[in-house]
Amino acid sequence: MTERPAPASVVPAVARRDFVLLAGATAVGFLSLGATPDRMRIVGSLTALPLDDELTRRSLTEAATTRLGGLIAGLRQRGWVEGVNYHFELRSTFGGPDKLTAAVQELIDLRPDVILTGSTVETAAVLAATRSVPIVFATSNDPVGNGFVQSLAHPGGNVTGFTSSTPEMGGKWLQLIKEAVPDIARVGVLYNPATTPRAGRYYLDSLEQEAAASGVEVVLAPIGEATEIEGAISRFSEPPKAAMISLVDSFLVVNRQAIIAATAKYRIPMIYPFHYFIEAGGLMSYGPTLEVRSADYVDLILRGTKAGDLPVQSPRKYELLINRTVAKALGLTIPLTLLARADEIRE
């Protein structure tokens, strides 16, 4: 690029009124916990969401229940206080490839001590730019297959982190949506090949195997632009009866409102991989329970541990969420056997 875009807005990790209260109380405390005051550390983070997205705002204010908020709270518990002994720098990659490249370069120019990424695309972009800055991916579905790490147990290099699902999830999503809608003849699979693991194949193999065993036709619905969402979903409103599956895909998370609106308009049952979609009005989701564990690794790296020496960790629990109000709006009666297995039923 010939012209450098203006720096993205920096969102403070701790509200300044909180900082005033925290600074005095913790300036001595962080020393006792082992954090060293020799210099100000820099923790960088990338998000695929716009900085004004509801999920981004919540991530910075609801410490107990969000990934970024949990990171800040976890670091504070370990003696790292934003503005006292480290700075938190958040950049949004929303806006296409050029914005992603610019956001990554902005963080690297700050010479961060560690960068936390939130998607496979972001991790790949940071790794393409640096092999020395430590990277912790908060979520990645295929870190070995993507070449991020040598193995889960021994990552090597400058990256480690947390996986969020396995290839078998494709078959599991089909089992669950078919249990919710037993008479479907086909299932549409919504995804963006550019932003989902292995262009979708990571999940499609197990999904297609399950479909063959259950007599359901798989119809792929790849999209690349937000303007394609409604058309891709409307295809499944005509006979034969269909349901849909949303793959793990940061593009779909960013455009979750448009997806939910289209499924409501065309009365299409869809299962999603994240609870974000249920909160936006989706029918059901099945995916890993959100566990904010990145503070453990960021803390260790700030204290000198090499990222490549920390094993990649996998989810410890998965959860099924069902919105019964949405089911009623779609004319569905969710079987009691499925409701009984749900971790949460929303009305």
Coordinates of C-alpha atoms in Angstrom, one line a residue:
M1 CA 0.0 0.0 0.0
T2 CA 1.2 3.5 -0.8
E3 CA -0.7 5.2 2.0
R4 CA -0.9 4.1 5.6
P5 CA -4.5 4.2 6.9
A6 CA -5.2 6.1 10.1
P7 CA -4.7 4.1 13.2
A8 CA -7.7 2.2 14.5
S9 CA -9.3 3.5 17.7
V10 CA -7.7 2.1 20.8
V11 CA -10.2 0.9 23.3
P12 CA -9.0 1.1 27.0
A13 CA -9.2 -2.3 28.7
V14 CA -10.1 -0.7 32.1
A15 CA -12.4 2.3 32.3
R16 CA -10.4 5.3 33.5
R17 CA -12.5 5.8 36.6
D18 CA -11.7 2.2 37.6
F19 CA -8.1 2.8 36.9
V20 CA -7.8 5.6 39.4
L21 CA -9.2 3.3 42.0
L22 CA -7.2 0.3 41.0
A23 CA -3.8 1.9 40.5
G24 CA -3.2 2.8 44.1
A25 CA -4.6 -0.4 45.5
T26 CA -2.6 -2.6 43.2
A27 CA 0.7 -0.9 42.6
V28 CA 2.2 -2.8 45.5
G29 CA 0.1 -5.8 45.0
F30 CA 1.4 -6.6 41.6
L31 CA 4.9 -6.8 42.9
S32 CA 3.9 -9.4 45.5
L33 CA 2.3 -11.4 42.7
G34 CA 5.5 -11.5 40.8
A35 CA 4.9 -8.9 38.0
T36 CA 8.0 -6.9 37.4
P37 CA 8.0 -3.1 37.2
D38 CA 11.1 -2.8 35.1
R39 CA 9.2 -1.6 32.0
M40 CA 5.7 -1.2 30.7
R41 CA 4.6 -4.3 28.8
I42 CA 2.3 -4.2 25.8
V43 CA -0.5 -6.7 25.2
G44 CA -2.0 -6.5 21.7
S45 CA -5.3 -8.0 20.6
L46 CA -7.2 -8.3 17.3
T47 CA -10.9 -8.6 16.9
A48 CA -12.7 -9.4 13.6
L49 CA -15.7 -7.4 14.9
P50 CA -16.1 -3.6 14.5
L51 CA -15.1 -1.7 17.6
D52 CA -18.7 -0.5 17.9
D53 CA -20.2 -4.0 17.7
E54 CA -22.3 -5.1 20.7
L55 CA -20.1 -8.1 21.3
T56 CA -16.9 -5.9 21.3
R57 CA -18.5 -3.5 23.8
R58 CA -19.6 -6.3 26.0
S59 CA -16.1 -7.9 25.8
L60 CA -14.7 -4.8 27.4
T61 CA -17.3 -4.3 30.1
E62 CA -18.5 -7.8 31.2
A63 CA -15.3 -9.2 32.6
A64 CA -16.8 -12.4 34.0
T65 CA -18.5 -13.6 30.8
T66 CA -16.5 -12.3 27.8
R67 CA -13.2 -13.2 26.3
L68 CA -11.5 -9.8 26.4
G69 CA -13.0 -8.7 29.7
G70 CA -12.0 -12.1 31.2
L71 CA -8.5 -11.6 29.9
I72 CA -8.2 -8.2 31.6
A73 CA -9.7 -9.4 34.8
G74 CA -7.5 -12.5 34.8
L75 CA -4.4 -10.4 34.2
R76 CA -5.4 -8.1 37.1
Q77 CA -5.7 -11.1 39.4
R78 CA -2.1 -12.1 38.4
G79 CA -0.7 -8.6 39.1
W80 CA -1.0 -7.0 35.7
V81 CA -2.9 -3.7 35.8
E82 CA -3.7 -1.8 32.6
G83 CA -1.9 1.6 32.7
V84 CA 0.3 0.6 35.7
N85 CA 2.6 -2.1 34.3
Y86 CA 1.1 -2.9 30.9
H87 CA -0.9 -1.3 28.1
F88 CA -3.7 -3.1 26.3
E89 CA -3.9 -2.3 22.6
L90 CA -7.0 -3.5 20.7
R91 CA -7.4 -3.3 16.9
S92 CA -10.3 -4.2 14.7
T93 CA -9.6 -6.1 11.5
F94 CA -13.1 -5.5 10.2
G95 CA -13.2 -4.1 6.7
G96 CA -11.5 -6.5 4.4
P97 CA -7.9 -7.7 3.7
D98 CA -6.3 -4.3 3.6
K99 CA -7.8 -3.4 7.0
L100 CA -6.5 -6.7 8.4
T101 CA -3.0 -6.1 7.1
A102 CA -3.0 -2.5 8.5
A103 CA -4.3 -3.6 12.0
V104 CA -1.7 -6.3 12.3
Q105 CA 1.1 -3.9 11.2
E106 CA -0.1 -1.3 13.7
L107 CA 0.2 -3.8 16.6
I108 CA 3.6 -5.0 15.4
D109 CA 4.9 -1.4 15.1
L110 CA 4.1 -1.1 18.9
R111 CA 6.6 -3.9 19.6
P112 CA 4.2 -5.8 21.8
D113 CA 5.2 -8.5 24.2
V114 CA 2.4 -10.7 23.1
I115 CA -0.5 -10.6 20.7
L116 CA -3.9 -12.3 21.4
T117 CA -5.8 -13.3 18.2
G118 CA -9.5 -14.2 18.0
S119 CA -9.7 -16.1 14.7
T120 CA -7.8 -18.4 12.4
V121 CA -7.6 -15.7 9.8
E122 CA -6.1 -13.2 12.3
T123 CA -3.6 -15.8 13.5
A124 CA -2.4 -16.5 10.0
A125 CA -2.1 -12.8 9.3
V126 CA 0.1 -12.2 12.4
L127 CA 2.2 -15.2 11.7
A128 CA 2.8 -14.0 8.1
A129 CA 4.1 -10.7 9.6
T130 CA 6.2 -11.9 12.5
R131 CA 7.9 -15.1 13.7
S132 CA 9.3 -13.5 16.8
V133 CA 6.4 -11.8 18.6
P134 CA 4.6 -14.3 20.9
I135 CA 1.1 -15.1 19.7
V136 CA -1.8 -16.6 21.7
F137 CA -4.9 -17.6 19.7
A138 CA -8.0 -17.4 21.8
T139 CA -9.7 -19.7 19.4
S140 CA -8.5 -21.9 16.5
N141 CA -10.1 -24.9 15.0
D142 CA -7.2 -26.6 13.2
P143 CA -3.9 -25.1 14.4
V144 CA -1.8 -28.1 13.2
G145 CA -3.5 -28.3 9.8
N146 CA -3.1 -24.5 9.4
G147 CA 0.6 -24.7 10.1
F148 CA 0.4 -22.6 13.2
V149 CA 2.0 -25.2 15.5
Q150 CA 4.0 -28.4 15.0
S151 CA 1.7 -30.4 17.4
L152 CA -0.8 -29.6 20.1
A153 CA 1.5 -30.9 22.9
H154 CA 4.6 -29.2 21.5
P155 CA 3.7 -26.1 19.5
G156 CA 7.2 -24.8 18.9
G157 CA 7.8 -21.5 17.2
N158 CA 6.1 -18.3 18.6
V159 CA 2.5 -19.4 18.9
T160 CA 0.1 -21.4 21.1
G161 CA -3.4 -21.1 22.4
F162 CA -6.8 -22.8 22.5
T163 CA -8.8 -24.8 20.1
S164 CA -12.6 -24.3 19.9
S165 CA -13.9 -27.4 18.1
T166 CA -13.1 -30.7 16.3
P167 CA -13.9 -32.0 12.8
E168 CA -16.6 -34.3 14.3
M169 CA -18.7 -31.2 15.1
G170 CA -20.1 -31.2 11.6
G171 CA -21.8 -34.6 12.2
K172 CA -22.9 -33.5 15.6
W173 CA -24.7 -30.4 14.3
L174 CA -26.5 -32.4 11.8
Q175 CA -27.6 -35.0 14.4
L176 CA -29.0 -32.2 16.6
I177 CA -30.8 -30.2 13.9
K178 CA -32.4 -33.4 12.6
E179 CA -33.5 -34.3 16.0
A180 CA -35.2 -30.9 16.3
V181 CA -36.7 -31.2 12.8
P182 CA -37.0 -34.9 12.1
D183 CA -38.7 -34.7 8.7
I184 CA -36.0 -32.7 6.9
A185 CA -34.9 -34.1 3.5
R186 CA -31.9 -31.8 3.0
V187 CA -29.6 -29.6 5.0
G188 CA -28.0 -26.4 3.8
V189 CA -24.5 -25.5 5.0
L190 CA -23.8 -21.8 5.3
Y191 CA -20.1 -20.6 5.4
N192 CA -17.6 -18.3 3.8
P193 CA -14.8 -20.4 2.3
A194 CA -12.3 -17.6 3.0
T195 CA -12.9 -17.5 6.7
T196 CA -13.9 -21.0 7.8
P197 CA -11.3 -23.7 8.5
R198 CA -10.0 -25.5 5.4
A199 CA -12.6 -23.6 3.3
G200 CA -15.3 -25.7 5.1
R201 CA -13.8 -29.2 4.6
Y202 CA -12.7 -29.3 8.2
Y203 CA -16.3 -29.9 9.2
L204 CA -17.9 -31.1 5.9
D205 CA -16.3 -34.6 5.9
S206 CA -18.0 -35.6 9.2
L207 CA -21.2 -33.8 8.2
E208 CA -21.5 -35.6 4.9
Q209 CA -20.8 -39.0 6.6
E210 CA -23.6 -38.4 9.0
A211 CA -25.9 -37.2 6.2
A212 CA -25.3 -40.4 4.2
A213 CA -26.1 -42.5 7.3
S214 CA -29.3 -40.6 8.0
G215 CA -30.6 -40.2 4.4
V216 CA -30.3 -36.4 4.3
E217 CA -29.0 -34.5 1.3
V218 CA -26.2 -31.9 2.0
V219 CA -26.5 -28.7 0.0
L220 CA -23.5 -26.3 0.3
A221 CA -24.3 -22.6 0.5
P222 CA -21.0 -20.8 0.3
I223 CA -21.0 -17.0 0.5
G224 CA -18.4 -14.3 0.3
E225 CA -20.3 -11.1 0.8
A226 CA -23.0 -10.0 3.3
T227 CA -25.3 -9.1 0.4
E228 CA -25.4 -12.8 -0.5
I229 CA -26.8 -14.0 2.9
E230 CA -30.5 -13.6 2.2
G231 CA -30.4 -15.2 -1.2
A232 CA -28.4 -18.2 0.2
I233 CA -30.9 -18.8 3.0
S234 CA -34.0 -18.2 0.9
R235 CA -33.1 -21.2 -1.3
F236 CA -34.1 -23.5 1.5
S237 CA -37.6 -22.2 2.0
E238 CA -39.0 -24.3 -0.9
P239 CA -39.6 -28.0 -0.8
P240 CA -38.2 -30.5 -0.1
K241 CA -38.1 -29.5 3.6
A242 CA -34.8 -28.2 4.8
A243 CA -32.8 -27.0 7.8
M244 CA -29.5 -25.3 7.9
I245 CA -26.1 -25.4 9.7
S246 CA -23.8 -22.5 10.3
L247 CA -20.1 -23.5 10.3
V248 CA -17.6 -21.9 12.6
D249 CA -16.8 -18.8 10.7
S250 CA -15.8 -15.2 11.9
F251 CA -17.6 -13.8 8.9
L252 CA -20.9 -15.3 10.0
V253 CA -20.4 -14.0 13.5
V254 CA -19.9 -10.5 12.2
N255 CA -23.1 -10.8 10.1
R256 CA -25.1 -12.8 12.7
Q257 CA -28.0 -10.2 12.7
A258 CA -28.5 -10.5 9.0
I259 CA -28.4 -14.3 9.2
I260 CA -31.0 -14.4 12.0
A261 CA -33.2 -12.0 10.2
A262 CA -33.2 -14.1 7.0
T263 CA -33.9 -17.4 8.8
A264 CA -36.9 -15.7 10.6
K265 CA -38.2 -14.2 7.3
Y266 CA -38.0 -17.5 5.4
R267 CA -38.8 -19.7 8.5
I268 CA -35.6 -21.8 8.2
P269 CA -34.4 -23.7 11.3
M270 CA -30.7 -23.3 11.7
I271 CA -28.2 -24.6 14.2
Y272 CA -25.1 -22.4 15.1
P273 CA -21.7 -23.1 16.7
F274 CA -21.7 -20.2 19.2
H275 CA -24.1 -18.8 21.8
Y276 CA -23.7 -15.3 20.1
F277 CA -26.3 -16.4 17.6
I278 CA -28.8 -17.5 20.2
E279 CA -28.5 -14.1 21.9
A280 CA -29.3 -12.5 18.5
G281 CA -32.4 -14.6 18.2
G282 CA -31.2 -17.9 16.7
L283 CA -32.9 -21.2 17.2
M284 CA -30.2 -23.4 18.7
S285 CA -26.5 -23.6 19.2
Y286 CA -24.0 -26.3 20.1
G287 CA -20.4 -25.4 20.8
P288 CA -17.7 -25.2 23.5
T289 CA -18.5 -23.5 26.7
L290 CA -16.7 -20.2 26.9
E291 CA -13.8 -20.5 29.2
V292 CA -11.5 -17.5 29.4
R293 CA -8.1 -19.1 29.9
S294 CA -6.0 -16.9 27.8
A295 CA -4.9 -14.9 30.8
D296 CA -2.9 -17.9 32.1
Y297 CA -0.8 -18.0 28.9
V298 CA -0.5 -14.2 28.5
D299 CA 0.7 -14.0 32.1
L300 CA 3.3 -16.7 31.6
I301 CA 4.6 -15.2 28.4
L302 CA 4.9 -11.8 30.0
R303 CA 7.0 -13.4 32.7
G304 CA 9.4 -15.0 30.1
T305 CA 7.9 -18.3 29.1
K306 CA 8.2 -19.1 25.4
A307 CA 4.8 -19.4 23.6
G308 CA 6.0 -22.5 21.8
D309 CA 6.7 -24.3 25.1
L310 CA 3.0 -24.0 26.2
P311 CA 0.8 -26.8 24.9
V312 CA -2.3 -26.0 22.9
Q313 CA -5.4 -26.6 25.0
S314 CA -8.8 -28.0 23.8
P315 CA -12.3 -27.3 25.1
R316 CA -13.3 -29.1 28.3
K317 CA -17.0 -28.8 27.9
Y318 CA -19.6 -28.3 25.1
E319 CA -23.1 -26.8 25.6
L320 CA -26.4 -27.1 23.8
L321 CA -28.6 -24.0 23.9
I322 CA -32.2 -23.9 22.6
N323 CA -34.5 -20.9 22.2
R324 CA -38.0 -22.3 22.5
T325 CA -39.7 -19.0 21.6
V326 CA -37.9 -19.1 18.3
A327 CA -38.9 -22.7 17.8
K328 CA -42.6 -21.8 18.3
A329 CA -42.3 -18.9 15.8
L330 CA -40.9 -21.4 13.3
G331 CA -43.8 -23.8 14.0
L332 CA -41.5 -26.4 15.6
T333 CA -42.2 -28.5 18.6
I334 CA -38.8 -29.4 20.0
P335 CA -38.8 -33.1 21.3
L336 CA -38.7 -33.4 25.1
T337 CA -35.7 -35.8 24.7
L338 CA -33.7 -33.0 23.1
L339 CA -34.9 -30.3 25.6
A340 CA -33.9 -32.6 28.4
R341 CA -30.3 -32.6 27.1
A342 CA -30.1 -28.9 26.7
D343 CA -27.8 -27.0 29.0
E344 CA -30.0 -23.9 28.7
I345 CA -33.5 -23.3 27.4
R346 CA -34.5 -19.8 26.5
E347 CA -38.1 -18.6 26.4

